[in-house]
Amino acid sequence: MTDITIEAPTKQRSILFEFAKGFVKENPTFVQVLGMCPTLAVTTTVVNGMGMGLATLFVLALSGLVASAVKRIVPGEVRIPVYTVIIATFVTLADLFMRAYVPPLSKALGPYVPLIVVNCIIMGRIEAFASKNPVVPSLVDAVGMGLGFTVSLMVLGALRELLGHGTLFGVDILGPGFRPMLVMVLPPGAFLSLGILMAAFNAVKDRNKLVLVGG
Amino acid sequence: MRRMIIVLTSVMVLSGLVLALADTVFQPQIQANKHRALQTSLAAIFPKATKPQFKQLPIKKMTIYRGTDASGTLLGYAVGIVTNGYGGPISLLIGLSADLKKIVGMEVVEDSETPGMGARIADDWFRNQFDGLNPLQTITYVKNEKPDSAKNQIEAISGATISTKAVLSGLNSSIGEAVSLIKASSGQQESNK
């Protein structure tokens, strides 16, 4: 049986960079395009997007922390099942908590809370980062990615709620004269909004890069 | 090899312990939430009653609640019905008058119908159409015309005929049976006296 060697830690970068990269540079939704299933399915309102984002953030942060802490004890061959059990444990905790204390949100998110277990952002961050880095940077990386994901889902939810219901956070914004574009809260609206936002995000990102190169 | 087994087993056991603990902490609150949601739906069927009380009838085949008001007067019954909608199961509560001759209310407890389309089965105008209909006669729907409640008709939701049909098929297939089950059960109670 061959031993899988743990790779040397990636080049040391500042804690601030590890935190901030989740928002723009390596944004999980608009740049890495990970976790598309909940992104498309639950972002019908800002609150749903925020709930999903925060639940993912909780699981991401704690499983990243634990995975990083146990990385020297866990043999490489069984690391994936171990990580899966760690993630599933935190997901079940989040699910039970939401069902007990925020039942309306739990009902709105339906099966997508248990499905955080298979969210590729989480396994992705553990494999790419937490399993190779110390505890503190791993936690910072996970919180940054989780917040980046939460903000992305909220922006997507805001666009869809505004156009699909004329409201934001359930508060009427566009007034009674506005005829809701129902398609925006239906599945096609999810793809349309995501495409538009992704294009806008990358346009802004590319322009900044050009300025940097040119300057 | 041995290390792999030890690590994996301890991770599983530890996870099991954490979850068992969390379950004992959260489960009472979760059950209380479920109970409260059901009580709210039941109370909504008899809005005029003060402090309505509901007791499930001892019938295995169907979920039927007997509602009484604060003074113990019989308000009517609420029948739980699950039917297949467009987006998944629809769970309904149908209110029956105390003499079992009229439908007195309809509440949508849970549904996964399309927002703005089938989900309008929970809108007041749609639900109120059922008030006063005869539970022992088949309820039908009409489109683009005024429904005649004397003929046990309701108006379908435009653009959501499947959801409308789902509600009606659930009602038509179970409510008659519910009425006879209630009669049988109250008959038994009478003869026991």
GROMACS .gro file of C-alpha atoms in nm:
model
  408
    1MET     CA    1   0.000   0.000   0.000
    2THR     CA    2   0.144   0.334  -0.100
    3ASP     CA    3   0.145   0.624   0.134
    4ILE     CA    4  -0.007   0.944   0.003
    5THR     CA    5   0.228   1.220   0.102
    6ILE     CA    6   0.078   1.540   0.228
    7GLU     CA    7   0.180   1.820  -0.004
    8ALA     CA    8   0.388   2.103   0.131
    9PRO     CA    9   0.180   2.403   0.240
   10THR     CA   10   0.100   2.635  -0.045
   11LYS     CA   11   0.299   2.953  -0.067
   12GLN     CA   12   0.243   3.161   0.244
   13ARG     CA   13   0.008   3.449   0.176
   14SER     CA   14  -0.134   3.705   0.414
   15ILE     CA   15  -0.436   3.619   0.625
   16LEU     CA   16  -0.619   3.915   0.476
   17PHE     CA   17  -0.567   3.775   0.127
   18GLU     CA   18  -0.701   3.433   0.234
   19PHE     CA   19  -1.010   3.606   0.369
   20ALA     CA   20  -1.074   3.846   0.081
   21LYS     CA   21  -1.018   3.610  -0.212
   22GLY     CA   22  -1.362   3.450  -0.158
   23PHE     CA   23  -1.539   3.774  -0.241
   24VAL     CA   24  -1.398   3.861  -0.583
   25LYS     CA   25  -1.079   3.691  -0.700
   26GLU     CA   26  -1.191   3.333  -0.629
   27ASN     CA   27  -1.563   3.397  -0.572
   28PRO     CA   28  -1.720   3.049  -0.541
   29THR     CA   29  -2.030   3.138  -0.744
   30PHE     CA   30  -1.923   3.377  -1.018
   31VAL     CA   31  -1.560   3.268  -1.068
   32GLN     CA   32  -1.529   2.906  -0.953
   33VAL     CA   33  -1.893   2.830  -1.051
   34LEU     CA   34  -1.925   2.579  -0.765
   35GLY     CA   35  -2.235   2.483  -0.567
   36MET     CA   36  -2.471   2.554  -0.855
   37CYS     CA   37  -2.751   2.330  -0.728
   38PRO     CA   38  -2.848   2.542  -0.424
   39THR     CA   39  -2.748   2.860  -0.609
   40LEU     CA   40  -3.011   2.802  -0.875
   41ALA     CA   41  -3.274   2.634  -0.662
   42VAL     CA   42  -3.323   2.846  -0.351
   43THR     CA   43  -3.242   3.203  -0.456
   44THR     CA   44  -3.605   3.305  -0.513
   45THR     CA   45  -3.580   3.565  -0.235
   46VAL     CA   46  -3.297   3.751  -0.058
   47VAL     CA   47  -3.383   3.582   0.273
   48ASN     CA   48  -3.370   3.233   0.123
   49GLY     CA   49  -3.034   3.313  -0.040
   50MET     CA   50  -2.900   3.447   0.288
   51GLY     CA   51  -3.025   3.146   0.486
   52MET     CA   52  -2.866   2.903   0.243
   53GLY     CA   53  -2.543   3.105   0.239
   54LEU     CA   54  -2.516   3.123   0.618
   55ALA     CA   55  -2.592   2.752   0.664
   56THR     CA   56  -2.318   2.673   0.412
   57LEU     CA   57  -2.084   2.918   0.585
   58PHE     CA   58  -2.139   2.741   0.919
   59VAL     CA   59  -2.065   2.397   0.772
   60LEU     CA   60  -1.773   2.528   0.565
   61ALA     CA   61  -1.605   2.701   0.861
   62LEU     CA   62  -1.644   2.420   1.115
   63SER     CA   63  -1.560   2.130   0.884
   64GLY     CA   64  -1.260   2.326   0.751
   65LEU     CA   65  -1.145   2.383   1.107
   66VAL     CA   66  -1.185   2.018   1.210
   67ALA     CA   67  -1.038   1.882   0.886
   68SER     CA   68  -0.732   2.103   0.928
   69ALA     CA   69  -0.694   2.004   1.294
   70VAL     CA   70  -0.704   1.628   1.226
   71LYS     CA   71  -0.503   1.631   0.901
   72ARG     CA   72  -0.194   1.470   1.061
   73ILE     CA   73  -0.392   1.190   1.228
   74VAL     CA   74  -0.604   1.089   0.928
   75PRO     CA   75  -0.430   0.852   0.684
   76GLY     CA   76  -0.446   0.978   0.325
   77GLU     CA   77  -0.634   0.670   0.201
   78VAL     CA   78  -0.939   0.733   0.420
   79ARG     CA   79  -0.937   1.113   0.415
   80ILE     CA   80  -1.239   1.145   0.183
   81PRO     CA   81  -1.474   0.929   0.397
   82VAL     CA   82  -1.348   1.106   0.711
   83TYR     CA   83  -1.412   1.450   0.560
   84THR     CA   84  -1.755   1.337   0.437
   85VAL     CA   85  -1.855   1.225   0.788
   86ILE     CA   86  -1.728   1.551   0.937
   87ILE     CA   87  -1.924   1.756   0.680
   88ALA     CA   88  -2.239   1.544   0.721
   89THR     CA   89  -2.224   1.588   1.099
   90PHE     CA   90  -2.217   1.966   1.077
   91VAL     CA   91  -2.486   1.970   0.807
   92THR     CA   92  -2.717   1.763   1.028
   93LEU     CA   93  -2.647   2.000   1.318
   94ALA     CA   94  -2.735   2.300   1.099
   95ASP     CA   95  -3.048   2.127   0.971
   96LEU     CA   96  -3.172   2.036   1.320
   97PHE     CA   97  -3.100   2.387   1.445
   98MET     CA   98  -3.290   2.550   1.158
   99ARG     CA   99  -3.587   2.316   1.197
  100ALA     CA  100  -3.602   2.400   1.567
  101TYR     CA  101  -3.551   2.777   1.561
  102VAL     CA  102  -3.624   2.908   1.209
  103PRO     CA  103  -3.895   2.669   1.080
  104PRO     CA  104  -4.024   2.897   0.798
  105LEU     CA  105  -3.673   2.927   0.650
  106SER     CA  106  -3.614   2.555   0.698
  107LYS     CA  107  -3.939   2.485   0.510
  108ALA     CA  108  -3.849   2.725   0.228
  109LEU     CA  109  -3.506   2.567   0.177
  110GLY     CA  110  -3.652   2.215   0.193
  111PRO     CA  111  -3.411   1.937   0.094
  112TYR     CA  112  -3.135   2.182   0.002
  113VAL     CA  113  -3.012   2.205   0.362
  114PRO     CA  114  -2.933   1.830   0.392
  115LEU     CA  115  -2.787   1.854   0.041
  116ILE     CA  116  -2.511   2.086   0.169
  117VAL     CA  117  -2.332   1.754   0.240
  118VAL     CA  118  -2.259   1.720  -0.130
  119ASN     CA  119  -2.188   2.089  -0.189
  120CYS     CA  120  -1.862   2.085  -0.381
  121ILE     CA  121  -1.744   2.418  -0.233
  122ILE     CA  122  -1.699   2.249   0.104
  123MET     CA  123  -1.515   1.938  -0.013
  124GLY     CA  124  -1.326   2.164  -0.254
  125ARG     CA  125  -1.199   2.396   0.020
  126ILE     CA  126  -1.104   2.105   0.247
  127GLU     CA  127  -0.911   1.924  -0.027
  128ALA     CA  128  -0.754   2.236  -0.176
  129PHE     CA  129  -0.686   2.429   0.142
  130ALA     CA  130  -0.772   2.298   0.488
  131SER     CA  131  -0.595   1.964   0.443
  132LYS     CA  132  -0.270   2.144   0.356
  133ASN     CA  133  -0.276   2.448   0.583
  134PRO     CA  134  -0.273   2.526   0.957
  135VAL     CA  135  -0.594   2.574   1.151
  136VAL     CA  136  -0.616   2.955   1.154
  137PRO     CA  137  -0.564   3.017   0.781
  138SER     CA  138  -0.806   2.728   0.708
  139LEU     CA  139  -1.077   2.888   0.918
  140VAL     CA  140  -1.015   3.229   0.760
  141ASP     CA  141  -1.025   3.077   0.411
  142ALA     CA  142  -1.352   2.896   0.488
  143VAL     CA  143  -1.520   3.203   0.642
  144GLY     CA  144  -1.411   3.418   0.345
  145MET     CA  145  -1.542   3.165   0.093
  146GLY     CA  146  -1.863   3.119   0.293
  147LEU     CA  147  -1.926   3.493   0.310
  148GLY     CA  148  -1.846   3.527  -0.061
  149PHE     CA  149  -2.100   3.254  -0.131
  150THR     CA  150  -2.359   3.417   0.098
  151VAL     CA  151  -2.320   3.759  -0.065
  152SER     CA  152  -2.343   3.604  -0.414
  153LEU     CA  153  -2.664   3.418  -0.326
  154MET     CA  154  -2.810   3.734  -0.172
  155VAL     CA  155  -2.736   3.939  -0.484
  156LEU     CA  156  -2.893   3.668  -0.699
  157GLY     CA  157  -3.190   3.644  -0.461
  158ALA     CA  158  -3.230   4.023  -0.458
  159LEU     CA  159  -3.243   4.044  -0.839
  160ARG     CA  160  -3.496   3.761  -0.862
  161GLU     CA  161  -3.713   3.881  -0.573
  162LEU     CA  162  -3.717   4.239  -0.703
  163LEU     CA  163  -3.819   4.144  -1.055
  164GLY     CA  164  -4.030   3.841  -0.965
  165HIS     CA  165  -4.224   3.979  -0.668
  166GLY     CA  166  -4.142   4.354  -0.669
  167THR     CA  167  -4.013   4.321  -0.311
  168LEU     CA  168  -3.683   4.304  -0.119
  169PHE     CA  169  -3.669   4.121   0.217
  170GLY     CA  170  -4.047   4.091   0.172
  171VAL     CA  171  -4.092   4.471   0.168
  172ASP     CA  172  -4.272   4.618  -0.132
  173ILE     CA  173  -4.022   4.824  -0.334
  174LEU     CA  174  -4.162   4.871  -0.682
  175GLY     CA  175  -4.515   4.966  -0.578
  176PRO     CA  176  -4.855   4.839  -0.690
  177GLY     CA  177  -4.806   4.958  -1.050
  178PHE     CA  178  -4.533   4.699  -1.108
  179ARG     CA  179  -4.641   4.376  -1.271
  180PRO     CA  180  -4.419   4.096  -1.131
  181MET     CA  181  -4.211   3.905  -1.386
  182LEU     CA  182  -4.311   3.564  -1.265
  183VAL     CA  183  -4.048   3.388  -1.474
  184MET     CA  184  -3.776   3.533  -1.249
  185VAL     CA  185  -3.883   3.324  -0.949
  186LEU     CA  186  -3.928   3.012  -1.163
  187PRO     CA  187  -3.632   2.790  -1.264
  188PRO     CA  188  -3.566   2.969  -1.599
  189GLY     CA  189  -3.527   3.296  -1.408
  190ALA     CA  190  -3.251   3.138  -1.200
  191PHE     CA  191  -3.045   3.062  -1.510
  192LEU     CA  192  -3.116   3.403  -1.667
  193SER     CA  193  -3.017   3.593  -1.350
  194LEU     CA  194  -2.708   3.384  -1.291
  195GLY     CA  195  -2.594   3.436  -1.652
  196ILE     CA  196  -2.649   3.810  -1.641
  197LEU     CA  197  -2.476   3.850  -1.304
  198MET     CA  198  -2.186   3.627  -1.406
  199ALA     CA  199  -2.130   3.829  -1.723
  200ALA     CA  200  -2.144   4.156  -1.530
  201PHE     CA  201  -1.910   4.023  -1.261
  202ASN     CA  202  -1.652   3.907  -1.510
  203ALA     CA  203  -1.678   4.224  -1.718
  204VAL     CA  204  -1.594   4.433  -1.412
  205LYS     CA  205  -1.321   4.191  -1.307
  206ASP     CA  206  -1.160   4.192  -1.654
  207ARG     CA  207  -1.172   4.568  -1.685
  208ASN     CA  208  -0.989   4.606  -1.354
  209LYS     CA  209  -0.726   4.359  -1.474
  210LEU     CA  210  -0.674   4.552  -1.798
  211VAL     CA  211  -0.629   4.875  -1.608
  212LEU     CA  212  -0.372   4.709  -1.384
  213VAL     CA  213  -0.180   4.565  -1.679
  214GLY     CA  214  -0.197   4.890  -1.874
  215GLY     CA  215  -0.101   5.101  -1.576
  216MET     CA  216  -0.412  -0.054   0.771
  217ARG     CA  217  -0.501  -0.083   1.140
  218ARG     CA  218  -0.464   0.294   1.177
  219MET     CA  219  -0.710   0.351   0.894
  220ILE     CA  220  -0.970   0.135   1.069
  221ILE     CA  221  -0.916   0.299   1.406
  222VAL     CA  222  -0.936   0.653   1.267
  223LEU     CA  223  -1.243   0.592   1.054
  224THR     CA  224  -1.426   0.407   1.334
  225SER     CA  225  -1.353   0.674   1.594
  226VAL     CA  226  -1.465   0.951   1.359
  227MET     CA  227  -1.795   0.769   1.297
  228VAL     CA  228  -1.855   0.699   1.668
  229LEU     CA  229  -1.774   1.056   1.764
  230SER     CA  230  -2.006   1.189   1.494
  231GLY     CA  231  -2.284   0.957   1.612
  232LEU     CA  232  -2.245   1.079   1.970
  233VAL     CA  233  -2.253   1.446   1.868
  234LEU     CA  234  -2.565   1.393   1.658
  235ALA     CA  235  -2.746   1.191   1.925
  236LEU     CA  236  -2.680   1.471   2.171
  237ALA     CA  237  -2.793   1.739   1.926
  238ASP     CA  238  -3.111   1.545   1.851
  239THR     CA  239  -3.211   1.527   2.217
  240VAL     CA  240  -3.149   1.902   2.245
  241PHE     CA  241  -3.338   2.012   1.932
  242GLN     CA  242  -3.611   1.748   1.890
  243PRO     CA  243  -3.856   1.882   2.156
  244GLN     CA  244  -3.852   2.225   1.987
  245ILE     CA  245  -3.901   2.070   1.641
  246GLN     CA  246  -4.201   1.868   1.763
  247ALA     CA  247  -4.344   2.179   1.930
  248ASN     CA  248  -4.312   2.370   1.600
  249LYS     CA  249  -4.497   2.095   1.411
  250HIS     CA  250  -4.769   2.087   1.673
  251ARG     CA  251  -4.809   2.465   1.662
  252ALA     CA  252  -4.829   2.473   1.281
  253LEU     CA  253  -5.104   2.209   1.287
  254GLN     CA  254  -5.298   2.388   1.562
  255THR     CA  255  -5.280   2.716   1.367
  256SER     CA  256  -5.421   2.549   1.054
  257LEU     CA  257  -5.693   2.374   1.254
  258ALA     CA  258  -5.794   2.695   1.431
  259ALA     CA  259  -5.810   2.879   1.096
  260ILE     CA  260  -6.091   2.646   0.984
  261PHE     CA  261  -6.314   2.765   1.267
  262PRO     CA  262  -6.214   3.133   1.286
  263LYS     CA  263  -6.513   3.244   1.492
  264ALA     CA  264  -6.466   2.991   1.770
  265THR     CA  265  -6.304   3.105   2.095
  266LYS     CA  266  -6.016   2.883   2.208
  267PRO     CA  267  -6.104   2.586   1.988
  268GLN     CA  268  -5.977   2.247   2.107
  269PHE     CA  269  -5.898   1.962   1.871
  270LYS     CA  270  -5.881   1.591   1.941
  271GLN     CA  271  -5.781   1.329   1.688
  272LEU     CA  272  -6.049   1.064   1.641
  273PRO     CA  273  -5.934   0.706   1.706
  274ILE     CA  274  -5.950   0.607   1.339
  275LYS     CA  275  -5.650   0.441   1.177
  276LYS     CA  276  -5.747   0.493   0.814
  277MET     CA  277  -5.762   0.871   0.812
  278THR     CA  278  -5.650   1.167   1.018
  279ILE     CA  279  -5.964   1.335   1.148
  280TYR     CA  280  -5.982   1.596   1.423
  281ARG     CA  281  -6.291   1.672   1.626
  282GLY     CA  282  -6.313   2.039   1.717
  283THR     CA  283  -6.491   2.178   2.021
  284ASP     CA  284  -6.503   2.533   2.155
  285ALA     CA  285  -6.415   2.653   2.504
  286SER     CA  286  -6.753   2.545   2.644
  287GLY     CA  287  -6.726   2.197   2.492
  288THR     CA  288  -6.982   2.248   2.213
  289LEU     CA  289  -6.904   2.053   1.896
  290LEU     CA  290  -6.777   2.291   1.624
  291GLY     CA  291  -6.720   2.037   1.352
  292TYR     CA  292  -6.448   1.818   1.214
  293ALA     CA  293  -6.124   1.869   1.023
  294VAL     CA  294  -6.012   1.600   0.781
  295GLY     CA  295  -5.648   1.569   0.677
  296ILE     CA  296  -5.604   1.489   0.309
  297VAL     CA  297  -5.287   1.437   0.107
  298THR     CA  298  -5.311   1.458  -0.270
  299ASN     CA  299  -5.060   1.470  -0.555
  300GLY     CA  300  -5.014   1.817  -0.699
  301TYR     CA  301  -4.803   1.953  -0.982
  302GLY     CA  302  -4.489   1.996  -0.772
  303GLY     CA  303  -4.533   1.721  -0.513
  304PRO     CA  304  -4.774   1.620  -0.239
  305ILE     CA  305  -5.029   1.877  -0.123
  306SER     CA  306  -5.145   1.842   0.236
  307LEU     CA  307  -5.489   1.984   0.307
  308LEU     CA  308  -5.725   2.019   0.601
  309ILE     CA  309  -6.095   2.016   0.515
  310GLY     CA  310  -6.341   2.151   0.769
  311LEU     CA  311  -6.681   1.983   0.806
  312SER     CA  312  -6.979   2.127   0.992
  313ALA     CA  313  -7.099   1.955   1.309
  314ASP     CA  314  -7.390   1.790   1.124
  315LEU     CA  315  -7.149   1.675   0.846
  316LYS     CA  316  -7.369   1.830   0.577
  317LYS     CA  317  -7.144   2.116   0.472
  318ILE     CA  318  -6.781   2.191   0.404
  319VAL     CA  319  -6.689   2.485   0.625
  320GLY     CA  320  -6.329   2.549   0.537
  321MET     CA  321  -6.019   2.445   0.350
  322GLU     CA  322  -5.661   2.505   0.460
  323VAL     CA  323  -5.341   2.426   0.272
  324VAL     CA  324  -5.099   2.287   0.531
  325GLU     CA  325  -4.813   2.212   0.295
  326ASP     CA  326  -4.755   2.232  -0.080
  327SER     CA  327  -4.475   2.260  -0.332
  328GLU     CA  328  -4.681   2.413  -0.612
  329THR     CA  329  -4.535   2.676  -0.846
  330PRO     CA  330  -4.532   3.023  -0.684
  331GLY     CA  331  -4.782   3.254  -0.849
  332MET     CA  332  -4.949   2.965  -1.032
  333GLY     CA  333  -5.052   2.648  -0.849
  334ALA     CA  334  -4.955   2.792  -0.513
  335ARG     CA  335  -5.265   3.011  -0.545
  336ILE     CA  336  -5.464   2.715  -0.409
  337ALA     CA  337  -5.376   2.875  -0.074
  338ASP     CA  338  -5.529   3.213  -0.175
  339ASP     CA  339  -5.843   3.318   0.010
  340TRP     CA  340  -6.067   3.352  -0.298
  341PHE     CA  341  -5.992   2.993  -0.400
  342ARG     CA  342  -6.025   2.842  -0.054
  343ASN     CA  343  -6.345   3.032   0.029
  344GLN     CA  344  -6.521   2.875  -0.269
  345PHE     CA  345  -6.542   2.548  -0.076
  346ASP     CA  346  -6.747   2.697   0.208
  347GLY     CA  347  -7.099   2.559   0.204
  348LEU     CA  348  -7.040   2.288  -0.056
  349ASN     CA  349  -7.188   1.942  -0.006
  350PRO     CA  350  -6.923   1.688   0.101
  351LEU     CA  351  -7.131   1.390  -0.015
  352GLN     CA  352  -7.161   1.505  -0.375
  353THR     CA  353  -6.875   1.522  -0.626
  354ILE     CA  354  -6.724   1.869  -0.653
  355THR     CA  355  -6.646   1.982  -1.007
  356TYR     CA  356  -6.469   2.285  -1.152
  357VAL     CA  357  -6.556   2.530  -1.426
  358LYS     CA  358  -6.333   2.760  -1.629
  359ASN     CA  359  -6.409   3.113  -1.748
  360GLU     CA  360  -6.762   3.111  -1.615
  361LYS     CA  361  -6.930   3.173  -1.286
  362PRO     CA  362  -6.937   2.860  -1.073
  363ASP     CA  363  -7.272   2.752  -0.933
  364SER     CA  364  -7.224   2.650  -0.570
  365ALA     CA  365  -7.568   2.485  -0.573
  366LYS     CA  366  -7.423   2.242  -0.829
  367ASN     CA  367  -7.114   2.191  -0.611
  368GLN     CA  368  -6.894   2.382  -0.854
  369ILE     CA  369  -6.584   2.589  -0.798
  370GLU     CA  370  -6.387   2.806  -1.038
  371ALA     CA  371  -6.051   2.663  -1.146
  372ILE     CA  372  -5.733   2.869  -1.105
  373SER     CA  373  -5.647   2.993  -1.453
  374GLY     CA  374  -5.310   2.856  -1.558
  375ALA     CA  375  -5.313   2.602  -1.277
  376THR     CA  376  -5.574   2.345  -1.373
  377ILE     CA  377  -5.351   2.059  -1.257
  378SER     CA  378  -5.331   2.201  -0.904
  379THR     CA  379  -5.708   2.266  -0.905
  380LYS     CA  380  -5.776   1.910  -1.018
  381ALA     CA  381  -5.536   1.774  -0.756
  382VAL     CA  382  -5.725   1.948  -0.476
  383LEU     CA  383  -6.060   1.826  -0.609
  384SER     CA  384  -5.948   1.467  -0.663
  385GLY     CA  385  -5.813   1.454  -0.308
  386LEU     CA  386  -6.140   1.594  -0.177
  387ASN     CA  387  -6.373   1.383  -0.389
  388SER     CA  388  -6.192   1.057  -0.320
  389SER     CA  389  -6.168   1.095   0.058
  390ILE     CA  390  -6.428   1.328   0.202
  391GLY     CA  391  -6.727   1.094   0.155
  392GLU     CA  392  -6.537   0.818   0.329
  393ALA     CA  393  -6.437   1.058   0.605
  394VAL     CA  394  -6.802   1.144   0.665
  395SER     CA  395  -6.899   0.778   0.702
  396LEU     CA  396  -6.599   0.711   0.927
  397ILE     CA  397  -6.697   1.002   1.153
  398LYS     CA  398  -7.057   0.880   1.164
  399ALA     CA  399  -6.945   0.526   1.248
  400SER     CA  400  -6.712   0.650   1.520
  401SER     CA  401  -6.969   0.880   1.682
  402GLY     CA  402  -7.229   0.601   1.653
  403GLN     CA  403  -6.992   0.377   1.847
  404GLN     CA  404  -6.947   0.643   2.112
  405GLU     CA  405  -7.327   0.673   2.144
  406SER     CA  406  -7.373   0.297   2.185
  407ASN     CA  407  -7.094   0.283   2.441
  408LYS     CA  408  -7.284   0.516   2.668
   0.00000   0.00000   0.00000
